[in-house]
């Protein structure tokens, strides 16, 4: 039995289905990629927009639940034929369908997906693309054949802003709650797309996310729109500019899941964002964990125990050689955190390793650390999360034969609260580096391994003297892997923004010599 809400949507869908001839439906969000889509794509398609996306292109149906949207669309004249809203918005000369609003309650994404599959009631979901997809489904029901749906402008990159034509004047500030909800919405979208497989909607996500089906260029090409090459930014020629060196490491940990395809995507994205290094982990699973831990039940696609899961996450020799070749081809470098003696023996015996990292988590394994200090004269990178100055003194006394000793300040909280990042420690490591300069023993390279959100602490670390910064990265989420709360998702542009911020910090730090720059002149 269909409910009054489903009937209202069905009537709206029937009217809409009668109006177009292309079997194409465009769902329009406000992400910046919508700017790249040519208007020909929209012509004679049904366009269903969320919020004030009608500012980007006129819509047949606009869906919204917040009052600011009504004000925004009214300001410049309504550009949608019909509105579906839970607000009291009224437009006398337009069709307005009122539906209840359903927020995503905490940890209740399964309820949202159940509603989507059930279809007996229709609501304005907080993840509004679900309502848009439901309306598209109703349109397809009336057309009686499969409709091609393109999701345009659903970028899930709040930091990248909105499409140019969208109104930032009305959109409320992006609260941290909304920001956190975005990841959840992406998860919901992927599940919804899965349920729509082999139905009367053939949905293609347009963009550059891991699950996107085509880019905006390919979409334009499908509609025979010539793609213009963007104008390449011109380098600024300024002999005056000094930039302190900083190496950026994209810390993959085991987020490749032992899958070389996934590893390749991660490395490509890290390189494209401007990283200097990618880093992975190597551990000897069978000695690193106890047999009890390894036998514990753990559900993953790789088996039923924690051991099955952890073994799959390791790269073998073939994996490392693949990484080596790939990074050489791309002009980026790799190194690994080597977590135990068997792994150290194996790596240094079998592979040509440029750096060995000894991460925070093994700071108590002094026997192993001393073994590396005695048996390896290349450069080591050491993170100092959850340690104090006693560890620092021990490191300086123990690692005396290496070429360079990278000291990465780190806090082992994931995420590290702002008040605990203590970037001043990087300044202290920079002072140690200055004192050590020219003396026998390893060159000290100060750095920062970031477990905080965003780029601010890393940019400040650069100002404090960091010459290496490291950020965890991942490729989307999977429902069975541990959730790395601080890893930046390489299917978004957050890591590009991180690297850009670090590079800008380098520019800002510039030279410590007081001088008159070419840009200066007295004014006031
Ligand atoms: C997690 C790691 O490092 P850190 O201690 O810098 O976080 C690592 O290198 O594997």
XYZ file of C-alpha atoms and ligand atoms in Angstrom:
534
model
C 0.000 0.000 0.000
C 1.455 3.273 -0.943
C 1.369 6.159 1.511
C 0.229 9.762 0.869
C 3.902 10.802 0.567
C 4.634 8.134 -2.049
C 1.462 9.103 -3.916
C 2.381 12.801 -3.925
C 5.819 11.939 -5.304
C 4.295 9.617 -7.882
C 2.005 12.428 -9.142
C 4.949 14.821 -9.399
C 6.961 12.116 -11.183
C 4.117 11.478 -13.655
C 3.988 15.189 -14.584
C 7.772 15.291 -14.912
C 7.989 12.053 -16.914
C 5.688 13.498 -19.553
C 7.960 16.495 -20.193
C 11.215 15.181 -21.694
C 12.374 12.908 -24.447
C 15.955 11.876 -23.682
C 15.649 9.228 -20.928
C 18.340 11.249 -19.137
C 18.021 12.488 -15.576
C 20.646 14.761 -14.020
C 20.840 14.987 -10.244
C 22.505 18.294 -9.494
C 24.516 18.996 -6.338
C 26.525 22.115 -5.549
C 30.076 20.722 -5.616
C 32.601 22.701 -7.681
C 32.810 20.009 -10.374
C 29.305 21.101 -11.498
C 31.071 24.138 -13.017
C 32.866 21.825 -15.448
C 29.672 20.335 -16.885
C 28.483 21.860 -20.141
C 24.896 23.080 -20.345
C 24.302 20.738 -23.297
C 24.331 17.837 -20.823
C 21.251 19.295 -19.133
C 19.313 20.053 -22.275
C 16.100 18.078 -22.534
C 17.031 16.056 -19.455
C 15.065 16.020 -16.225
C 17.141 17.999 -13.725
C 16.598 17.361 -10.020
C 18.574 19.733 -7.823
C 19.300 19.789 -4.113
C 19.300 22.985 -2.083
C 19.821 26.030 -4.315
C 21.577 24.108 -7.119
C 19.012 25.691 -9.468
C 21.336 28.708 -9.414
C 23.835 26.569 -11.364
C 21.279 25.364 -13.899
C 17.461 25.574 -13.934
C 15.864 22.460 -12.483
C 12.613 20.599 -12.931
C 12.497 19.723 -9.260
C 14.342 21.272 -6.320
C 14.599 19.438 -2.994
C 15.445 21.134 0.307
C 14.722 21.119 4.022
C 16.400 24.254 5.368
C 14.728 27.693 5.368
C 17.770 29.507 3.940
C 17.295 27.676 0.645
C 13.794 29.128 0.190
C 15.204 32.632 0.780
C 18.143 31.994 -1.535
C 16.093 30.732 -4.496
C 13.474 33.451 -4.064
C 16.128 36.176 -4.204
C 16.977 35.952 -7.908
C 13.719 34.486 -9.167
C 12.715 30.843 -8.967
C 14.441 28.561 -11.470
C 12.694 25.282 -10.694
C 9.359 24.062 -12.024
C 8.526 22.284 -8.762
C 9.708 22.179 -5.170
C 9.840 19.288 -2.728
C 10.373 20.624 0.768
C 9.651 20.118 4.447
C 9.685 23.882 5.103
C 6.762 26.310 4.860
C 8.214 27.679 1.598
C 5.473 28.641 -0.818
C 5.527 29.571 -4.492
C 2.009 30.283 -5.812
C 2.866 29.644 -9.451
C 4.896 26.456 -8.847
C 4.047 22.959 -7.789
C 5.111 22.441 -4.156
C 5.138 18.964 -2.610
C 5.574 18.825 1.125
C 7.356 15.836 2.643
C 8.583 15.183 6.191
C 12.300 15.640 6.895
C 14.302 12.673 8.203
C 17.696 13.468 9.751
C 20.408 10.811 9.921
C 20.225 9.832 13.556
C 23.488 8.869 15.228
C 24.755 5.510 14.040
C 21.506 4.811 12.219
C 22.626 4.791 8.609
C 21.104 1.311 8.258
C 17.666 2.850 9.005
C 18.225 5.350 6.214
C 19.136 2.575 3.790
C 16.188 0.440 4.888
C 13.818 3.348 4.140
C 15.438 3.748 0.734
C 14.897 0.103 -0.114
C 11.400 -0.081 1.339
C 9.961 2.826 -0.761
C 6.513 2.783 0.887
C 7.060 6.239 2.431
C 9.024 9.077 0.866
C 10.770 11.690 2.988
C 13.343 14.404 2.534
C 16.388 12.583 3.740
C 19.281 14.548 5.252
C 21.339 12.801 2.545
C 19.172 14.537 -0.059
C 20.586 12.610 -2.994
C 18.499 9.677 -1.654
C 15.289 11.673 -2.093
C 16.504 12.780 -5.521
C 17.198 9.154 -6.458
C 13.766 8.123 -5.144
C 12.069 10.785 -7.288
C 14.164 9.674 -10.279
C 13.013 6.118 -9.586
C 9.393 7.262 -9.580
C 9.974 9.107 -12.883
C 11.484 5.930 -14.353
C 8.451 3.926 -13.107
C 6.209 6.237 -15.164
C 8.467 6.115 -18.215
C 8.403 2.333 -18.061
C 12.045 1.948 -19.079
C 15.541 2.369 -17.736
C 16.599 5.997 -17.248
C 20.224 7.103 -17.411
C 21.021 9.130 -14.296
C 24.101 11.348 -13.947
C 24.997 12.592 -10.478
C 26.720 15.925 -11.068
C 28.236 18.158 -8.375
C 28.098 15.557 -5.588
C 31.796 15.973 -4.777
C 31.741 15.525 -0.983
C 34.609 17.998 -0.683
C 33.306 20.742 1.610
C 36.746 22.340 1.873
C 36.826 22.866 -1.899
C 33.799 25.156 -1.655
C 30.834 25.193 -3.976
C 30.180 25.629 -7.672
C 30.685 29.269 -8.718
C 27.023 29.946 -9.343
C 25.867 28.525 -6.004
C 25.139 31.089 -3.330
C 27.696 31.130 -0.545
C 25.808 34.100 0.898
C 23.096 31.807 2.179
C 24.824 28.496 2.797
C 25.448 28.245 6.513
C 28.997 27.839 7.803
C 30.193 24.285 7.496
C 29.883 23.007 11.036
C 32.128 20.203 12.246
C 28.978 18.044 12.575
C 28.150 18.558 8.900
C 31.768 17.970 7.963
C 31.815 14.662 9.876
C 28.471 13.707 8.309
C 29.899 13.986 4.826
C 31.940 10.824 5.122
C 28.832 9.008 6.335
C 26.836 10.384 3.389
C 29.416 9.000 0.987
C 29.087 5.629 2.637
C 25.293 5.842 2.287
C 25.614 6.850 -1.367
C 27.804 3.882 -2.216
C 25.312 1.537 -0.583
C 22.375 3.194 -2.343
C 24.141 2.885 -5.701
C 24.711 -0.770 -4.959
C 20.971 -1.324 -4.316
C 20.107 0.445 -7.564
C 22.168 -1.951 -9.685
C 20.000 -3.683 -12.332
C 16.932 -1.552 -11.607
C 15.202 1.032 -13.777
C 17.919 3.598 -12.945
C 21.394 3.333 -14.443
C 23.213 5.742 -12.147
C 26.657 7.149 -12.971
C 28.507 9.250 -10.450
C 30.352 12.054 -12.223
C 33.593 13.192 -10.642
C 36.975 11.998 -9.490
C 36.049 9.930 -6.443
C 37.123 6.283 -6.176
C 33.631 5.150 -7.089
C 32.977 7.773 -9.809
C 31.948 6.253 -13.120
C 33.117 9.092 -15.339
C 34.790 12.466 -15.101
C 33.140 15.726 -16.106
C 35.309 15.709 -19.266
C 34.019 12.286 -20.270
C 30.455 13.344 -19.536
C 30.882 16.410 -21.739
C 32.390 14.218 -24.441
C 29.369 11.899 -24.309
C 27.239 14.913 -25.097
C 29.677 15.990 -27.832
C 30.994 18.985 -25.987
C 34.544 19.960 -26.877
C 36.768 19.909 -23.798
C 39.050 22.929 -23.529
C 42.475 22.440 -21.974
C 42.827 24.470 -18.769
C 45.422 27.219 -19.002
C 48.518 25.988 -17.209
C 49.639 28.208 -14.321
C 52.733 30.203 -15.273
C 55.764 29.887 -12.996
C 56.681 33.022 -11.128
C 60.236 34.037 -11.804
C 61.674 35.611 -8.665
C 65.365 35.138 -7.811
C 64.732 36.722 -4.461
C 62.666 33.874 -3.090
C 64.241 31.395 -0.667
C 62.239 28.344 0.337
C 63.327 26.031 3.173
C 63.278 22.354 2.097
C 60.404 20.239 3.396
C 59.686 16.640 2.366
C 56.049 15.550 2.530
C 55.324 11.905 3.271
C 51.988 10.298 2.447
C 51.727 7.655 5.162
C 49.802 4.729 3.653
C 50.443 2.370 6.605
C 48.643 -0.830 5.473
C 45.744 0.988 3.824
C 46.634 -0.770 0.546
C 45.242 -4.003 2.136
C 47.912 -5.969 0.272
C 46.099 -5.159 -2.964
C 48.469 -3.832 -5.635
C 45.683 -2.095 -7.561
C 44.726 -0.193 -4.467
C 48.372 0.556 -3.725
C 48.768 1.921 -7.243
C 45.783 4.236 -6.816
C 47.110 5.476 -3.477
C 50.564 6.176 -4.889
C 49.173 7.922 -7.965
C 46.943 10.147 -5.839
C 49.742 10.947 -3.366
C 52.075 11.848 -6.207
C 49.428 13.942 -7.954
C 48.864 15.860 -4.715
C 52.575 16.730 -4.568
C 53.979 14.340 -1.939
C 57.712 13.553 -2.015
C 57.438 10.155 -0.355
C 54.907 7.419 0.176
C 55.373 5.193 3.187
C 54.070 1.749 4.022
C 54.522 -0.567 6.999
C 56.263 -3.918 7.189
C 55.765 -6.314 10.072
C 56.341 -10.014 10.550
C 52.771 -10.820 11.510
C 53.517 -14.232 13.012
C 56.035 -12.907 15.529
C 54.677 -9.373 15.974
C 51.365 -10.610 17.427
C 50.773 -13.326 19.989
C 49.245 -16.588 18.805
C 46.194 -15.758 20.909
C 45.772 -12.426 19.110
C 46.224 -14.092 15.739
C 43.599 -16.732 16.503
C 40.990 -14.205 17.738
C 37.826 -14.011 15.630
C 37.909 -11.059 13.226
C 35.492 -10.751 10.331
C 37.080 -9.545 7.098
C 36.970 -10.573 3.440
C 40.219 -12.476 4.067
C 39.007 -14.982 6.630
C 37.616 -15.290 10.091
C 40.587 -14.512 12.363
C 42.688 -11.499 13.168
C 45.671 -13.421 11.768
C 43.909 -13.920 8.395
C 43.211 -10.192 8.270
C 46.703 -9.008 9.305
C 48.535 -11.410 6.965
C 46.575 -10.087 3.997
C 47.665 -6.512 4.817
C 51.361 -7.250 4.320
C 53.192 -6.581 1.087
C 55.480 -9.393 -0.023
C 58.618 -9.017 -2.130
C 56.590 -8.777 -5.321
C 54.540 -5.988 -3.703
C 57.625 -4.016 -2.683
C 59.210 -4.436 -6.112
C 55.964 -3.225 -7.645
C 56.032 -0.204 -5.323
C 59.658 0.450 -6.172
C 59.038 0.392 -9.908
C 55.828 2.401 -9.698
C 57.407 5.144 -7.609
C 60.397 5.310 -9.957
C 58.035 5.716 -12.914
C 56.094 8.453 -11.159
C 59.067 10.346 -9.780
C 58.120 9.902 -6.127
C 60.041 7.864 -3.510
C 59.042 5.239 -0.960
C 60.184 4.019 2.406
C 58.752 1.778 5.073
C 58.236 1.577 8.792
C 60.028 -1.605 9.739
C 58.428 -2.863 12.903
C 60.528 -5.835 13.948
C 63.850 -7.579 13.509
C 62.721 -10.284 11.019
C 61.241 -7.543 8.819
C 64.395 -5.430 9.160
C 66.628 -8.357 8.171
C 64.359 -9.190 5.253
C 63.988 -5.641 3.974
C 67.610 -4.639 4.202
C 68.700 -8.019 2.756
C 66.273 -8.172 -0.145
C 65.623 -4.566 -1.085
C 67.422 -1.348 -1.637
C 65.866 0.778 1.114
C 66.500 4.530 1.077
C 65.334 5.136 4.667
C 64.226 2.967 7.571
C 61.443 4.281 9.774
C 61.028 3.259 13.391
C 57.566 4.470 14.364
C 56.223 5.553 17.748
C 54.419 2.304 18.417
C 57.700 0.376 18.894
C 59.467 2.968 21.077
C 59.511 0.461 23.944
C 61.226 -2.243 21.893
C 64.679 -1.018 22.825
C 66.464 -4.282 21.930
C 65.238 -4.074 18.384
C 65.928 -0.325 18.105
C 69.498 -0.851 19.388
C 69.929 -3.667 16.879
C 69.019 -1.304 14.023
C 71.321 1.377 15.440
C 74.208 -1.105 15.420
C 73.501 -2.733 12.075
C 72.359 0.018 9.790
C 74.292 3.102 8.799
C 71.793 4.552 6.339
C 69.346 7.240 7.427
C 66.614 6.465 9.950
C 63.351 8.251 10.588
C 62.113 7.997 14.170
C 58.731 9.161 15.452
C 58.489 10.071 19.092
C 54.786 9.661 19.922
C 54.024 8.767 23.554
C 57.595 9.306 24.714
C 59.346 12.024 26.701
C 62.817 13.570 26.842
C 64.315 10.365 28.304
C 63.611 8.667 24.946
C 65.114 11.582 23.072
C 68.338 11.290 25.137
C 68.430 7.543 24.592
C 67.994 7.973 20.835
C 70.794 10.535 20.629
C 73.129 8.239 22.544
C 72.121 5.129 20.590
C 71.883 6.290 16.971
C 75.399 7.614 16.472
C 76.517 5.930 13.247
C 73.721 6.840 10.875
C 73.943 9.239 7.997
C 70.898 11.222 9.130
C 68.531 10.913 12.054
C 65.095 12.293 11.253
C 63.392 13.134 14.539
C 59.664 13.393 13.932
C 57.751 14.909 16.798
C 54.470 13.042 17.134
C 51.572 12.668 19.542
C 50.019 9.223 19.632
C 46.402 10.387 20.044
C 44.275 9.753 16.943
C 43.169 12.507 16.502
C 45.543 14.686 18.508
C 43.613 17.516 20.146
C 44.909 20.997 19.235
C 46.079 21.623 22.781
C 48.287 18.504 22.686
C 50.110 18.901 19.384
C 52.887 20.909 21.127
C 54.516 22.025 17.921
C 57.103 23.782 20.096
C 58.818 20.364 20.307
C 59.637 20.664 16.604
C 61.389 23.941 17.404
C 63.367 22.050 20.068
C 64.364 19.369 17.510
C 65.412 22.157 15.134
C 67.650 23.533 17.907
C 69.159 20.049 18.403
C 69.804 19.950 14.647
C 71.540 23.324 14.774
C 73.712 22.236 17.738
C 74.650 18.990 15.982
C 75.505 20.725 12.726
C 79.153 20.102 11.709
C 79.803 17.704 14.619
C 80.582 13.971 14.259
C 77.508 11.752 14.239
C 74.316 11.845 12.243
C 72.844 14.992 10.793
C 69.581 15.660 12.662
C 66.532 16.414 10.535
C 63.595 17.838 12.513
C 60.085 16.836 11.451
C 56.482 16.231 12.424
C 54.280 13.160 12.073
C 50.728 14.494 12.136
C 47.851 12.749 13.885
C 45.817 15.935 14.148
C 43.065 16.942 11.742
C 43.878 19.165 8.786
C 46.994 21.071 7.844
C 47.368 23.808 10.452
C 49.689 21.976 12.876
C 51.871 20.748 10.001
C 52.138 24.255 8.533
C 53.135 25.522 11.981
C 55.640 22.662 12.239
C 57.232 23.944 9.032
C 57.465 27.380 10.638
C 59.107 25.733 13.661
C 61.739 24.116 11.419
C 60.267 20.775 10.285
C 61.954 19.440 7.175
C 59.746 16.377 6.909
C 56.008 16.228 7.592
C 53.948 13.088 7.449
C 50.206 12.591 7.083
C 48.169 9.379 7.115
C 46.275 8.706 3.887
C 43.653 6.172 2.800
C 41.462 5.402 -0.207
C 37.852 5.683 0.952
C 36.488 3.512 3.760
C 35.658 -0.161 3.819
C 33.187 -1.600 6.229
C 35.609 -4.209 7.619
C 38.948 -2.377 7.988
C 39.939 -0.483 11.106
C 38.730 3.101 10.830
C 41.719 5.429 10.718
C 40.077 8.616 11.963
C 42.944 10.900 10.985
C 43.803 9.448 7.578
C 43.079 11.855 4.763
C 40.956 10.273 2.047
C 42.782 10.390 -1.289
C 39.476 10.129 -3.146
C 38.905 13.732 -2.027
C 41.167 16.726 -2.529
C 41.948 17.050 1.198
C 45.519 15.775 0.789
C 46.155 18.186 -2.091
C 45.026 20.959 0.216
C 47.308 19.620 2.943
C 50.338 19.596 0.638
C 49.439 23.058 -0.700
C 49.268 24.397 2.849
C 52.682 22.926 3.636
C 54.138 24.408 0.446
C 52.634 27.802 1.285
C 54.066 27.522 4.788
C 57.506 26.954 3.217
C 57.035 30.097 1.132
C 55.915 32.091 4.158
C 58.879 30.942 6.228
C 61.238 31.927 3.433
C 64.518 33.373 4.594
C 65.680 34.153 8.128
C 67.881 36.925 6.790
C 66.290 40.386 7.157
C 66.394 42.058 3.759
C 64.339 44.309 1.507
C 62.240 42.266 -0.927
C 61.411 43.282 -4.494
C 57.722 43.648 -3.582
C 58.215 46.288 -0.861
C 57.564 50.010 -0.979
C 56.547 52.570 1.658
C 52.930 53.610 1.580
C 51.450 55.025 4.767
C 52.218 4.932 12.399
C 53.459 5.237 12.053
O 54.185 6.296 12.425
P 54.027 7.427 13.554
O 54.579 6.888 14.789
O 54.821 8.558 12.998
O 52.574 7.715 13.592
C 54.219 4.428 11.106
O 55.232 4.940 10.619
O 53.860 3.302 10.836
